[in-house]
Amino acid sequence: MSRLVSSGAGPRKRVFVVGGGIVGLSCALYAQRNGHDVIVADPRGFAKGASYGNAGVIANSECIPVATPGVLRQVPRMLLAADSPLTIRWAYAARIAPWLLRFVRASSRARVAHATGHLAALLARAMPGHRELAADAGCDQLIKEVGWLKVFQTDAAYRQAQSGFDSMRAHGVDCEYLDRRALAQREPGLAAIFAHGILHKDCAQIEDPGRYVEALGALFLRRGGQFVQSEVEALERSDGRIDCARTGTERYQADCFVVAAGAWSKKLAADAGAKVPLDTERGYHVVMETGEPQALRQPVYWAEKSVVMSPSSQRLRVTSSVEFAGLQAAPDYRKLKAIVPAIRAAVAAEPGKVVGEWLGFRPSMPDSLPVISRAPRAANCVLAFGHGHIGLTTGPATGAIVAALIDGAPPPMDISAFSVERFG
Ligand SMILES: Cc1cc2nc3c(=O)[nH]c(=O)nc-3n(C[C@H](O)[C@H](O)[C@H](O)COP(=O)(O)OP(=O)(O)OC[C@H]3O[C@@H](n4cnc5c(N)ncnc54)[C@H](O)[C@@H]3O)c2cc1C
């Protein structure tokens, strides 16, 4: 059966967005704001992908790409050490090798400086975008402007991170140094085992990112958006345009298509004629009971363990770093659970039982730059994925850019670095 979503006359367009995470919904909401009729498709509903279980930090400080100079020396050790924050499933090693090669190439000084500048510009738009969408959705109370704290037990770990903070400062990020005493004052919820801290005052926390993104989904529906609970199996292309999005039973036509399917975007981008080195950096969380109304005042990154501890009422969500194993492999919580005793010792409230666990899929490009771009071989298709570690933060800013691209208007910032054409 074929359902026709007819083209609107004049500037009002039918826009079909694939993906109901923070990025897809932000694109949908800004397109609606520009007067378009928008459909969002997702087989799992709103906020069921990476946007659900992340650490909830609006981390507008994080302008440094993941691959930095010297990474080539560090990666083998990180991949092999038992307590390393980086894991590779050996069955996936051959598949991830080309991505890792690009990752290493992206770590040159020149490329890191280029990426840092463009990420900083995107991140500068993060808070205003969240405030705008959250105010419209009536969920601004879910954004807590509490800052984001990074803590270090050892001088060595702090020294290793210092050049990154220098670079952040050069891009206008507020990085306040806290010594042991200042740290204890700022975060009494931590045990006195940390020697150094860096506070990013301008960052914020979304305590329950799943609820937040669902609230954006509810706003989308209130504004007349249509939700299709189906997987888009293909985007059908002819004569340099996407004709329709095909699900199991339907074909949806529209004036413009947006690929915002997070870590699952690679095949749809290929349908639109763009070959992208998108893979996933899988990440886990566990939720621990704390008994305290609020065990920590703000989210805390513990450098030596590479975990983020995000507080909420009676709970602590602990998120881990990176596993390379693709989209299909079963979860393996062992590494994160091995850190649980250390979390109990580091948090004064001594979090107790683990009451929840989750695996999510960061949509990651090897150069840490998202793809926010027209599809070069499909004139009516916009690509918006690959936001890696900072997609919750940069979703709304991405939505505003995509809405401009849908209208053929100049984007609100220089997006040349996010072009899909950088991959040739
Ligand atoms: C452990 C962890 C911690 C993190 N912490 C933070 C943080 O503190 N701050 C931050 O900014 N970011 C963080 N991130 C990153 C952030 O969560 C992601 O970058 C962001 O959620 C990506 O959003 P998205 O909308 O692109 O993808 P997703 O939220 O994954 O949404 C993509 C959607 O597309 C749908 N989809 C896939 N294929 C199809 C198809 N064929 N048809 C229709 N729909 C489809 C999926 O079902 C999914 O719902 C973290 C990630 C992880 C894993």
Tab-separated table of C-alpha atoms and ligand atoms in Angstrom:
chain	number	residue	atom	x	y	z
A	1	MET	CA	0.000	0.000	0.000
A	2	SER	CA	1.240	3.469	-0.721
A	3	ARG	CA	0.333	6.501	1.374
A	4	LEU	CA	0.881	9.795	-0.364
A	5	VAL	CA	1.988	12.709	1.753
A	6	SER	CA	1.330	15.398	-0.784
A	7	SER	CA	3.639	18.321	-1.406
A	8	GLY	CA	2.437	21.602	0.004
A	9	ALA	CA	2.365	24.546	-2.379
A	10	GLY	CA	4.659	27.523	-1.785
A	11	PRO	CA	7.030	27.647	1.117
A	12	ARG	CA	5.038	25.274	3.342
A	13	LYS	CA	6.679	21.882	2.979
A	14	ARG	CA	6.114	18.307	4.007
A	15	VAL	CA	9.186	17.235	5.927
A	16	PHE	CA	9.897	13.611	6.805
A	17	VAL	CA	12.369	13.080	9.649
A	18	VAL	CA	13.871	9.640	10.294
A	19	GLY	CA	14.656	9.218	14.009
A	20	GLY	CA	12.884	10.290	17.209
A	21	GLY	CA	15.923	11.061	19.380
A	22	ILE	CA	17.126	14.498	20.506
A	23	VAL	CA	18.513	15.283	17.047
A	24	GLY	CA	15.481	14.168	15.008
A	25	LEU	CA	13.008	15.891	17.322
A	26	SER	CA	15.043	19.107	17.399
A	27	CYS	CA	15.050	19.139	13.578
A	28	ALA	CA	11.302	18.442	13.595
A	29	LEU	CA	10.512	21.217	16.090
A	30	TYR	CA	12.529	23.893	14.282
A	31	ALA	CA	11.000	22.833	10.953
A	32	GLN	CA	7.530	23.158	12.493
A	33	ARG	CA	8.469	26.560	13.835
A	34	ASN	CA	9.255	27.577	10.247
A	35	GLY	CA	5.728	26.592	9.281
A	36	HIS	CA	6.261	23.125	7.829
A	37	ASP	CA	4.200	19.947	8.222
A	38	VAL	CA	6.454	17.376	9.799
A	39	ILE	CA	6.368	13.605	10.141
A	40	VAL	CA	8.781	11.756	12.437
A	41	ALA	CA	9.345	8.016	12.023
A	42	ASP	CA	10.919	5.772	14.639
A	43	PRO	CA	10.097	2.117	15.312
A	44	ARG	CA	10.746	2.492	19.030
A	45	GLY	CA	8.975	5.744	19.866
A	46	PHE	CA	10.528	8.986	21.093
A	47	ALA	CA	13.742	9.019	23.156
A	48	LYS	CA	14.462	5.323	23.069
A	49	GLY	CA	18.004	5.432	21.601
A	50	ALA	CA	21.148	7.080	22.973
A	51	SER	CA	19.010	10.069	23.930
A	52	TYR	CA	17.413	8.038	26.708
A	53	GLY	CA	20.181	6.825	28.977
A	54	ASN	CA	23.061	9.266	28.558
A	55	ALA	CA	24.756	11.157	31.398
A	56	GLY	CA	22.458	14.143	30.936
A	57	VAL	CA	25.162	16.788	30.838
A	58	ILE	CA	24.644	19.845	28.660
A	59	ALA	CA	28.363	19.796	28.150
A	60	ASN	CA	28.940	22.973	26.190
A	61	SER	CA	32.559	22.856	27.364
A	62	GLU	CA	33.427	19.754	25.335
A	63	CYS	CA	34.961	21.276	22.213
A	64	ILE	CA	38.058	19.049	22.145
A	65	PRO	CA	37.688	16.093	19.758
A	66	VAL	CA	38.234	12.612	21.158
A	67	ALA	CA	41.316	11.920	19.015
A	68	THR	CA	44.104	14.278	20.079
A	69	PRO	CA	47.859	14.282	19.302
A	70	GLY	CA	49.547	11.277	20.903
A	71	VAL	CA	46.464	9.063	20.609
A	72	LEU	CA	48.383	6.587	18.452
A	73	ARG	CA	50.668	5.850	21.419
A	74	GLN	CA	47.757	5.587	23.878
A	75	VAL	CA	45.201	3.506	21.961
A	76	PRO	CA	46.982	0.104	22.003
A	77	ARG	CA	47.486	0.325	25.779
A	78	MET	CA	43.905	1.515	26.264
A	79	LEU	CA	42.552	-1.343	24.196
A	80	LEU	CA	44.553	-4.001	26.012
A	81	ALA	CA	44.522	-2.954	29.692
A	82	ALA	CA	41.897	-4.831	31.730
A	83	ASP	CA	40.677	-1.697	33.556
A	84	SER	CA	40.833	0.548	30.492
A	85	PRO	CA	37.882	2.828	29.692
A	86	LEU	CA	38.142	1.655	26.073
A	87	THR	CA	37.120	-1.861	25.025
A	88	ILE	CA	37.159	-3.565	21.670
A	89	ARG	CA	35.353	-6.843	21.055
A	90	TRP	CA	37.832	-8.763	18.969
A	91	ALA	CA	35.080	-10.135	16.722
A	92	TYR	CA	34.520	-6.502	15.664
A	93	ALA	CA	38.174	-5.536	15.294
A	94	ALA	CA	38.364	-5.911	11.510
A	95	ARG	CA	35.114	-3.942	11.059
A	96	ILE	CA	36.252	-1.017	13.229
A	97	ALA	CA	39.832	-0.891	11.869
A	98	PRO	CA	39.149	1.618	9.023
A	99	TRP	CA	37.281	3.871	11.485
A	100	LEU	CA	40.212	3.698	13.929
A	101	LEU	CA	42.616	4.543	11.133
A	102	ARG	CA	40.605	7.673	10.324
A	103	PHE	CA	40.417	8.412	14.068
A	104	VAL	CA	44.207	8.349	14.324
A	105	ARG	CA	44.544	10.523	11.194
A	106	ALA	CA	42.160	13.048	12.747
A	107	SER	CA	44.480	13.440	15.742
A	108	SER	CA	47.052	15.709	14.071
A	109	ARG	CA	47.546	19.138	15.669
A	110	ALA	CA	46.121	20.938	12.659
A	111	ARG	CA	43.012	18.805	12.408
A	112	VAL	CA	42.353	18.956	16.142
A	113	ALA	CA	42.648	22.766	16.078
A	114	HIS	CA	40.238	22.905	13.124
A	115	ALA	CA	37.694	20.582	14.803
A	116	THR	CA	37.969	22.362	18.170
A	117	GLY	CA	37.109	25.726	16.650
A	118	HIS	CA	34.054	24.407	14.831
A	119	LEU	CA	32.822	22.346	17.783
A	120	ALA	CA	33.216	25.373	20.065
A	121	ALA	CA	31.061	27.418	17.691
A	122	LEU	CA	28.347	24.736	17.652
A	123	LEU	CA	28.520	24.293	21.434
A	124	ALA	CA	28.133	28.033	21.970
A	125	ARG	CA	24.623	27.652	20.535
A	126	ALA	CA	23.748	24.712	22.815
A	127	MET	CA	22.292	26.410	25.906
A	128	PRO	CA	20.200	28.976	24.011
A	129	GLY	CA	18.763	26.140	21.884
A	130	HIS	CA	17.854	24.031	24.911
A	131	ARG	CA	16.325	26.994	26.720
A	132	GLU	CA	14.220	27.837	23.666
A	133	LEU	CA	12.895	24.312	23.042
A	134	ALA	CA	12.406	23.526	26.729
A	135	ALA	CA	10.449	26.749	27.282
A	136	ASP	CA	8.156	25.883	24.357
A	137	ALA	CA	7.752	22.326	25.647
A	138	GLY	CA	7.112	23.506	29.223
A	139	CYS	CA	9.928	21.348	30.565
A	140	ASP	CA	12.508	24.001	31.420
A	141	GLN	CA	12.420	22.824	35.042
A	142	LEU	CA	14.228	19.676	33.858
A	143	ILE	CA	17.304	21.758	32.986
A	144	LYS	CA	19.369	22.362	36.105
A	145	GLU	CA	22.009	25.053	35.734
A	146	VAL	CA	24.385	23.453	38.227
A	147	GLY	CA	27.650	23.264	36.279
A	148	TRP	CA	29.774	20.200	35.478
A	149	LEU	CA	32.694	19.106	37.586
A	150	LYS	CA	35.747	17.042	36.619
A	151	VAL	CA	37.803	15.487	39.419
A	152	PHE	CA	41.275	13.937	39.556
A	153	GLN	CA	42.840	11.802	42.262
A	154	THR	CA	46.386	12.045	40.972
A	155	ASP	CA	48.631	14.868	39.831
A	156	ALA	CA	49.517	12.773	36.769
A	157	ALA	CA	45.915	12.491	35.549
A	158	TYR	CA	45.356	16.196	36.101
A	159	ARG	CA	48.583	17.130	34.287
A	160	GLN	CA	47.554	14.943	31.342
A	161	ALA	CA	44.254	16.797	31.026
A	162	GLN	CA	45.716	20.284	31.407
A	163	SER	CA	46.462	21.059	27.768
A	164	GLY	CA	42.829	20.258	26.949
A	165	PHE	CA	41.675	22.804	29.532
A	166	ASP	CA	44.104	25.386	28.126
A	167	SER	CA	42.600	24.833	24.717
A	168	MET	CA	39.047	25.092	26.088
A	169	ARG	CA	39.944	28.377	27.823
A	170	ALA	CA	41.311	29.698	24.542
A	171	HIS	CA	37.831	29.072	23.104
A	172	GLY	CA	36.081	30.928	25.892
A	173	VAL	CA	35.123	27.927	28.066
A	174	ASP	CA	35.029	28.724	31.773
A	175	CYS	CA	37.379	26.212	33.496
A	176	GLU	CA	37.786	27.087	37.159
A	177	TYR	CA	40.541	25.217	38.990
A	178	LEU	CA	39.621	23.833	42.433
A	179	ASP	CA	42.204	22.543	44.874
A	180	ARG	CA	41.396	19.920	47.498
A	181	ARG	CA	39.800	22.409	49.875
A	182	ALA	CA	37.787	24.270	47.226
A	183	LEU	CA	36.649	20.930	45.840
A	184	ALA	CA	35.348	19.840	49.248
A	185	GLN	CA	33.383	23.091	49.505
A	186	ARG	CA	31.971	22.860	46.011
A	187	GLU	CA	31.047	19.171	46.239
A	188	PRO	CA	30.655	17.914	49.816
A	189	GLY	CA	29.056	14.759	48.408
A	190	LEU	CA	32.453	13.418	47.320
A	191	ALA	CA	34.801	11.536	49.627
A	192	ALA	CA	38.060	13.391	50.270
A	193	ILE	CA	40.087	11.341	47.796
A	194	PHE	CA	40.354	13.909	45.001
A	195	ALA	CA	43.287	16.280	44.677
A	196	HIS	CA	42.199	18.488	41.761
A	197	GLY	CA	38.995	19.653	40.161
A	198	ILE	CA	37.892	21.683	37.180
A	199	LEU	CA	34.478	23.287	37.275
A	200	HIS	CA	32.668	24.310	34.081
A	201	LYS	CA	30.156	26.707	35.612
A	202	ASP	CA	28.220	27.371	32.408
A	203	CYS	CA	27.236	23.759	31.813
A	204	ALA	CA	23.976	22.252	32.993
A	205	GLN	CA	22.324	18.956	33.820
A	206	ILE	CA	19.196	17.318	32.496
A	207	GLU	CA	18.383	14.900	35.311
A	208	ASP	CA	16.242	12.608	33.212
A	209	PRO	CA	17.168	13.005	29.528
A	210	GLY	CA	14.592	10.403	28.447
A	211	ARG	CA	11.786	12.381	30.060
A	212	TYR	CA	13.145	15.612	28.596
A	213	VAL	CA	13.252	14.276	25.023
A	214	GLU	CA	9.794	12.747	25.468
A	215	ALA	CA	8.552	16.222	26.475
A	216	LEU	CA	9.979	17.558	23.199
A	217	GLY	CA	8.113	14.728	21.421
A	218	ALA	CA	4.886	15.727	23.163
A	219	LEU	CA	5.375	19.336	21.979
A	220	PHE	CA	5.919	18.060	18.429
A	221	LEU	CA	2.566	16.202	18.570
A	222	ARG	CA	0.770	19.193	20.164
A	223	ARG	CA	1.946	21.334	17.282
A	224	GLY	CA	0.269	18.931	14.859
A	225	GLY	CA	3.244	16.711	14.055
A	226	GLN	CA	2.590	13.192	12.832
A	227	PHE	CA	4.413	10.241	14.360
A	228	VAL	CA	4.892	7.004	12.433
A	229	GLN	CA	5.997	4.090	14.605
A	230	SER	CA	7.893	2.189	11.910
A	231	GLU	CA	11.407	1.561	10.781
A	232	VAL	CA	12.365	3.300	7.564
A	233	GLU	CA	13.836	0.456	5.534
A	234	ALA	CA	15.033	2.622	2.665
A	235	LEU	CA	15.004	6.074	1.162
A	236	GLU	CA	14.196	5.631	-2.524
A	237	ARG	CA	16.149	7.956	-4.806
A	238	SER	CA	15.859	8.837	-8.464
A	239	ASP	CA	17.011	11.798	-10.571
A	240	GLY	CA	18.992	13.295	-7.698
A	241	ARG	CA	16.064	13.408	-5.260
A	242	ILE	CA	14.542	11.196	-2.599
A	243	ASP	CA	11.114	10.094	-3.828
A	244	CYS	CA	9.919	8.406	-0.683
A	245	ALA	CA	10.756	6.803	2.639
A	246	ARG	CA	9.803	3.128	2.561
A	247	THR	CA	8.706	1.294	5.701
A	248	GLY	CA	7.529	-2.336	5.835
A	249	THR	CA	4.063	-1.463	4.560
A	250	GLU	CA	4.079	2.154	3.373
A	251	ARG	CA	5.799	4.623	1.099
A	252	TYR	CA	5.894	8.183	2.461
A	253	GLN	CA	6.466	11.006	0.025
A	254	ALA	CA	7.574	14.443	1.150
A	255	ASP	CA	9.301	17.586	-0.088
A	256	CYS	CA	12.268	17.089	2.188
A	257	PHE	CA	13.766	14.190	4.114
A	258	VAL	CA	16.025	14.391	7.156
A	259	VAL	CA	18.237	11.466	8.194
A	260	ALA	CA	18.607	11.723	11.995
A	261	ALA	CA	18.701	8.053	12.933
A	262	GLY	CA	21.721	8.341	15.228
A	263	ALA	CA	24.085	5.361	15.101
A	264	TRP	CA	21.784	3.667	12.574
A	265	SER	CA	22.102	6.405	9.933
A	266	LYS	CA	24.818	4.871	7.746
A	267	LYS	CA	22.583	2.832	5.454
A	268	LEU	CA	20.034	5.655	5.041
A	269	ALA	CA	22.832	8.103	4.232
A	270	ALA	CA	24.039	5.633	1.599
A	271	ASP	CA	20.509	5.587	0.139
A	272	ALA	CA	20.884	9.359	-0.188
A	273	GLY	CA	24.201	8.842	-1.993
A	274	ALA	CA	26.578	9.623	0.886
A	275	LYS	CA	29.160	7.104	2.087
A	276	VAL	CA	29.994	7.909	5.697
A	277	PRO	CA	32.434	6.365	8.197
A	278	LEU	CA	29.811	6.312	10.947
A	279	ASP	CA	30.217	3.726	13.691
A	280	THR	CA	29.141	3.439	17.266
A	281	GLU	CA	31.002	4.028	20.497
A	282	ARG	CA	28.794	1.968	22.752
A	283	GLY	CA	28.322	3.209	26.308
A	284	TYR	CA	26.681	1.778	29.431
A	285	HIS	CA	25.007	3.098	32.504
A	286	VAL	CA	24.067	1.668	35.868
A	287	VAL	CA	21.693	3.355	38.293
A	288	MET	CA	22.509	3.060	41.986
A	289	GLU	CA	20.260	3.836	44.949
A	290	THR	CA	21.612	6.534	47.235
A	291	GLY	CA	18.967	7.022	49.912
A	292	GLU	CA	19.935	10.739	49.916
A	293	PRO	CA	17.643	13.223	48.198
A	294	GLN	CA	20.655	14.342	46.121
A	295	ALA	CA	23.998	12.548	46.597
A	296	LEU	CA	25.941	15.106	44.505
A	297	ARG	CA	25.222	18.731	43.648
A	298	GLN	CA	26.108	18.367	39.976
A	299	PRO	CA	27.270	15.733	37.501
A	300	VAL	CA	30.867	14.730	38.178
A	301	TYR	CA	33.395	13.214	35.779
A	302	TRP	CA	35.985	11.060	37.551
A	303	ALA	CA	39.023	11.122	35.284
A	304	GLU	CA	40.897	8.027	36.507
A	305	LYS	CA	37.816	5.818	36.118
A	306	SER	CA	36.445	7.602	33.028
A	307	VAL	CA	32.927	7.621	34.448
A	308	VAL	CA	30.321	10.322	34.848
A	309	MET	CA	28.238	10.260	38.038
A	310	SER	CA	24.933	12.049	37.471
A	311	PRO	CA	22.767	12.617	40.541
A	312	SER	CA	19.004	12.680	40.740
A	313	SER	CA	16.563	12.205	43.567
A	314	GLN	CA	17.622	9.086	45.542
A	315	ARG	CA	19.639	7.858	42.575
A	316	LEU	CA	23.044	8.074	40.955
A	317	ARG	CA	23.382	7.259	37.260
A	318	VAL	CA	26.925	6.155	36.441
A	319	THR	CA	27.883	6.145	32.762
A	320	SER	CA	30.957	4.513	31.316
A	321	SER	CA	33.143	5.353	28.375
A	322	VAL	CA	33.585	3.440	25.132
A	323	GLU	CA	33.170	-0.055	23.690
A	324	PHE	CA	33.665	-0.919	20.021
A	325	ALA	CA	31.396	-3.843	19.164
A	326	GLY	CA	28.915	-2.536	16.598
A	327	LEU	CA	25.155	-2.381	16.835
A	328	GLN	CA	24.365	-6.085	17.232
A	329	ALA	CA	26.557	-7.562	19.988
A	330	ALA	CA	24.900	-8.349	23.324
A	331	PRO	CA	25.652	-5.994	26.238
A	332	ASP	CA	28.453	-6.815	28.640
A	333	TYR	CA	28.104	-4.918	31.904
A	334	ARG	CA	31.089	-6.531	33.639
A	335	LYS	CA	33.536	-3.657	33.205
A	336	LEU	CA	31.161	-0.984	34.463
A	337	LYS	CA	29.953	-3.146	37.345
A	338	ALA	CA	33.557	-3.716	38.386
A	339	ILE	CA	33.746	0.032	39.087
A	340	VAL	CA	30.706	0.003	41.402
A	341	PRO	CA	32.712	-0.583	44.633
A	342	ALA	CA	34.960	2.375	43.750
A	343	ILE	CA	31.871	4.559	43.243
A	344	ARG	CA	30.623	3.527	46.702
A	345	ALA	CA	33.954	4.629	48.174
A	346	ALA	CA	34.054	7.925	46.245
A	347	VAL	CA	30.562	9.181	47.061
A	348	ALA	CA	29.876	10.127	50.657
A	349	ALA	CA	26.279	8.848	50.505
A	350	GLU	CA	27.683	5.362	49.752
A	351	PRO	CA	25.307	4.409	46.931
A	352	GLY	CA	23.808	0.979	47.455
A	353	LYS	CA	21.970	-1.416	45.198
A	354	VAL	CA	22.242	-1.258	41.413
A	355	VAL	CA	18.629	-0.813	40.319
A	356	GLY	CA	19.014	-0.267	36.580
A	357	GLU	CA	21.373	-0.927	33.706
A	358	TRP	CA	21.415	0.173	30.078
A	359	LEU	CA	23.454	0.001	26.882
A	360	GLY	CA	23.348	2.874	24.398
A	361	PHE	CA	24.876	3.610	21.012
A	362	ARG	CA	26.736	6.879	20.503
A	363	PRO	CA	26.644	7.794	16.815
A	364	SER	CA	30.324	8.526	16.269
A	365	MET	CA	32.388	9.984	13.448
A	366	PRO	CA	36.153	9.391	13.658
A	367	ASP	CA	36.917	13.138	13.632
A	368	SER	CA	34.319	13.892	16.377
A	369	LEU	CA	32.524	16.324	14.061
A	370	PRO	CA	28.858	15.602	13.381
A	371	VAL	CA	27.448	15.458	9.884
A	372	ILE	CA	25.029	18.376	9.428
A	373	SER	CA	24.842	18.693	5.719
A	374	ARG	CA	22.876	18.499	2.541
A	375	ALA	CA	23.185	15.104	0.883
A	376	PRO	CA	25.202	15.911	-2.244
A	377	ARG	CA	23.351	13.372	-4.438
A	378	ALA	CA	19.834	13.976	-3.149
A	379	ALA	CA	18.824	17.616	-3.389
A	380	ASN	CA	15.885	17.275	-0.989
A	381	CYS	CA	17.693	15.395	1.778
A	382	VAL	CA	19.507	16.732	4.844
A	383	LEU	CA	21.830	14.585	6.969
A	384	ALA	CA	22.007	15.166	10.746
A	385	PHE	CA	23.849	12.495	12.724
A	386	GLY	CA	27.221	11.526	14.201
A	387	HIS	CA	27.100	13.714	17.323
A	388	GLY	CA	29.120	11.191	19.350
A	389	HIS	CA	29.642	12.146	22.995
A	390	ILE	CA	27.830	15.489	22.804
A	391	GLY	CA	24.582	14.812	20.954
A	392	LEU	CA	22.291	15.646	23.852
A	393	THR	CA	24.092	18.973	24.139
A	394	THR	CA	24.167	19.842	20.431
A	395	GLY	CA	20.788	18.430	19.321
A	396	PRO	CA	18.820	21.716	19.438
A	397	ALA	CA	21.616	23.714	17.753
A	398	THR	CA	21.638	21.070	15.017
A	399	GLY	CA	17.874	21.349	14.633
A	400	ALA	CA	18.100	25.087	13.999
A	401	ILE	CA	20.746	24.541	11.307
A	402	VAL	CA	18.764	21.759	9.628
A	403	ALA	CA	15.630	23.918	9.552
A	404	ALA	CA	17.579	26.585	7.638
A	405	LEU	CA	18.859	23.968	5.188
A	406	ILE	CA	15.300	22.721	4.625
A	407	ASP	CA	14.306	26.274	3.695
A	408	GLY	CA	17.337	26.804	1.478
A	409	ALA	CA	18.250	29.679	3.807
A	410	PRO	CA	21.796	30.464	4.964
A	411	PRO	CA	22.536	28.412	8.096
A	412	PRO	CA	22.936	30.382	11.342
A	413	MET	CA	26.665	29.529	11.525
A	414	ASP	CA	29.513	28.277	9.363
A	415	ILE	CA	28.800	24.564	8.860
A	416	SER	CA	31.514	23.800	6.317
A	417	ALA	CA	33.328	21.530	8.816
A	418	PHE	CA	30.203	19.397	9.248
A	419	SER	CA	29.774	18.744	5.533
A	420	VAL	CA	29.479	15.125	4.470
A	421	GLU	CA	31.732	15.981	1.538
A	422	ARG	CA	34.744	15.965	3.874
A	423	PHE	CA	34.779	12.194	3.348
A	424	GLY	CA	35.174	12.528	-0.412
B	1	LIG	C1	26.708	6.354	28.010
B	1	LIG	C2	26.446	7.633	27.241
B	1	LIG	C3	26.548	8.856	27.885
B	1	LIG	C4	26.336	10.044	27.178
B	1	LIG	N1	26.348	11.237	27.850
B	1	LIG	C5	26.097	12.387	27.172
B	1	LIG	C6	26.039	13.627	27.854
B	1	LIG	O1	26.159	13.699	29.071
B	1	LIG	N2	25.836	14.761	27.129
B	1	LIG	C7	25.671	14.725	25.771
B	1	LIG	O2	25.532	15.778	25.157
B	1	LIG	N3	25.647	13.549	25.107
B	1	LIG	C8	25.863	12.384	25.768
B	1	LIG	N4	25.863	11.196	25.108
B	1	LIG	C9	25.672	11.200	23.650
B	1	LIG	C10	24.228	11.388	23.267
B	1	LIG	O3	23.408	10.531	24.034
B	1	LIG	C11	24.032	11.086	21.775
B	1	LIG	O4	24.999	11.769	21.008
B	1	LIG	C12	22.661	11.560	21.309
B	1	LIG	O5	21.654	11.003	22.144
B	1	LIG	C13	22.413	11.168	19.861
B	1	LIG	O6	21.106	11.545	19.545
B	1	LIG	P1	20.426	11.051	18.210
B	1	LIG	O7	19.077	11.626	18.159
B	1	LIG	O8	21.367	11.318	17.063
B	1	LIG	O9	20.394	9.454	18.343
B	1	LIG	P2	19.412	8.522	19.171
B	1	LIG	O10	18.969	9.123	20.426
B	1	LIG	O11	20.073	7.189	19.246
B	1	LIG	O12	18.132	8.438	18.240
B	1	LIG	C14	18.154	7.828	16.983
B	1	LIG	C15	16.793	7.226	16.758
B	1	LIG	O13	16.717	6.776	15.404
B	1	LIG	C16	15.884	5.625	15.395
B	1	LIG	N5	16.136	4.878	14.181
B	1	LIG	C17	17.223	4.159	13.867
B	1	LIG	N6	17.081	3.599	12.650
B	1	LIG	C18	15.887	3.998	12.177
B	1	LIG	C19	15.175	3.740	10.976
B	1	LIG	N7	15.705	2.987	10.007
B	1	LIG	N8	13.929	4.271	10.827
B	1	LIG	C20	13.406	5.052	11.799
B	1	LIG	N9	14.044	5.344	12.946
B	1	LIG	C21	15.275	4.814	13.146
B	1	LIG	C22	16.282	4.883	16.664
B	1	LIG	O14	15.258	3.979	17.077
B	1	LIG	C23	16.529	6.005	17.640
B	1	LIG	O15	15.380	6.247	18.436
B	1	LIG	C24	26.034	9.992	25.791
B	1	LIG	C25	25.897	8.759	25.156
B	1	LIG	C26	26.078	7.581	25.869
B	1	LIG	C27	25.889	6.260	25.174
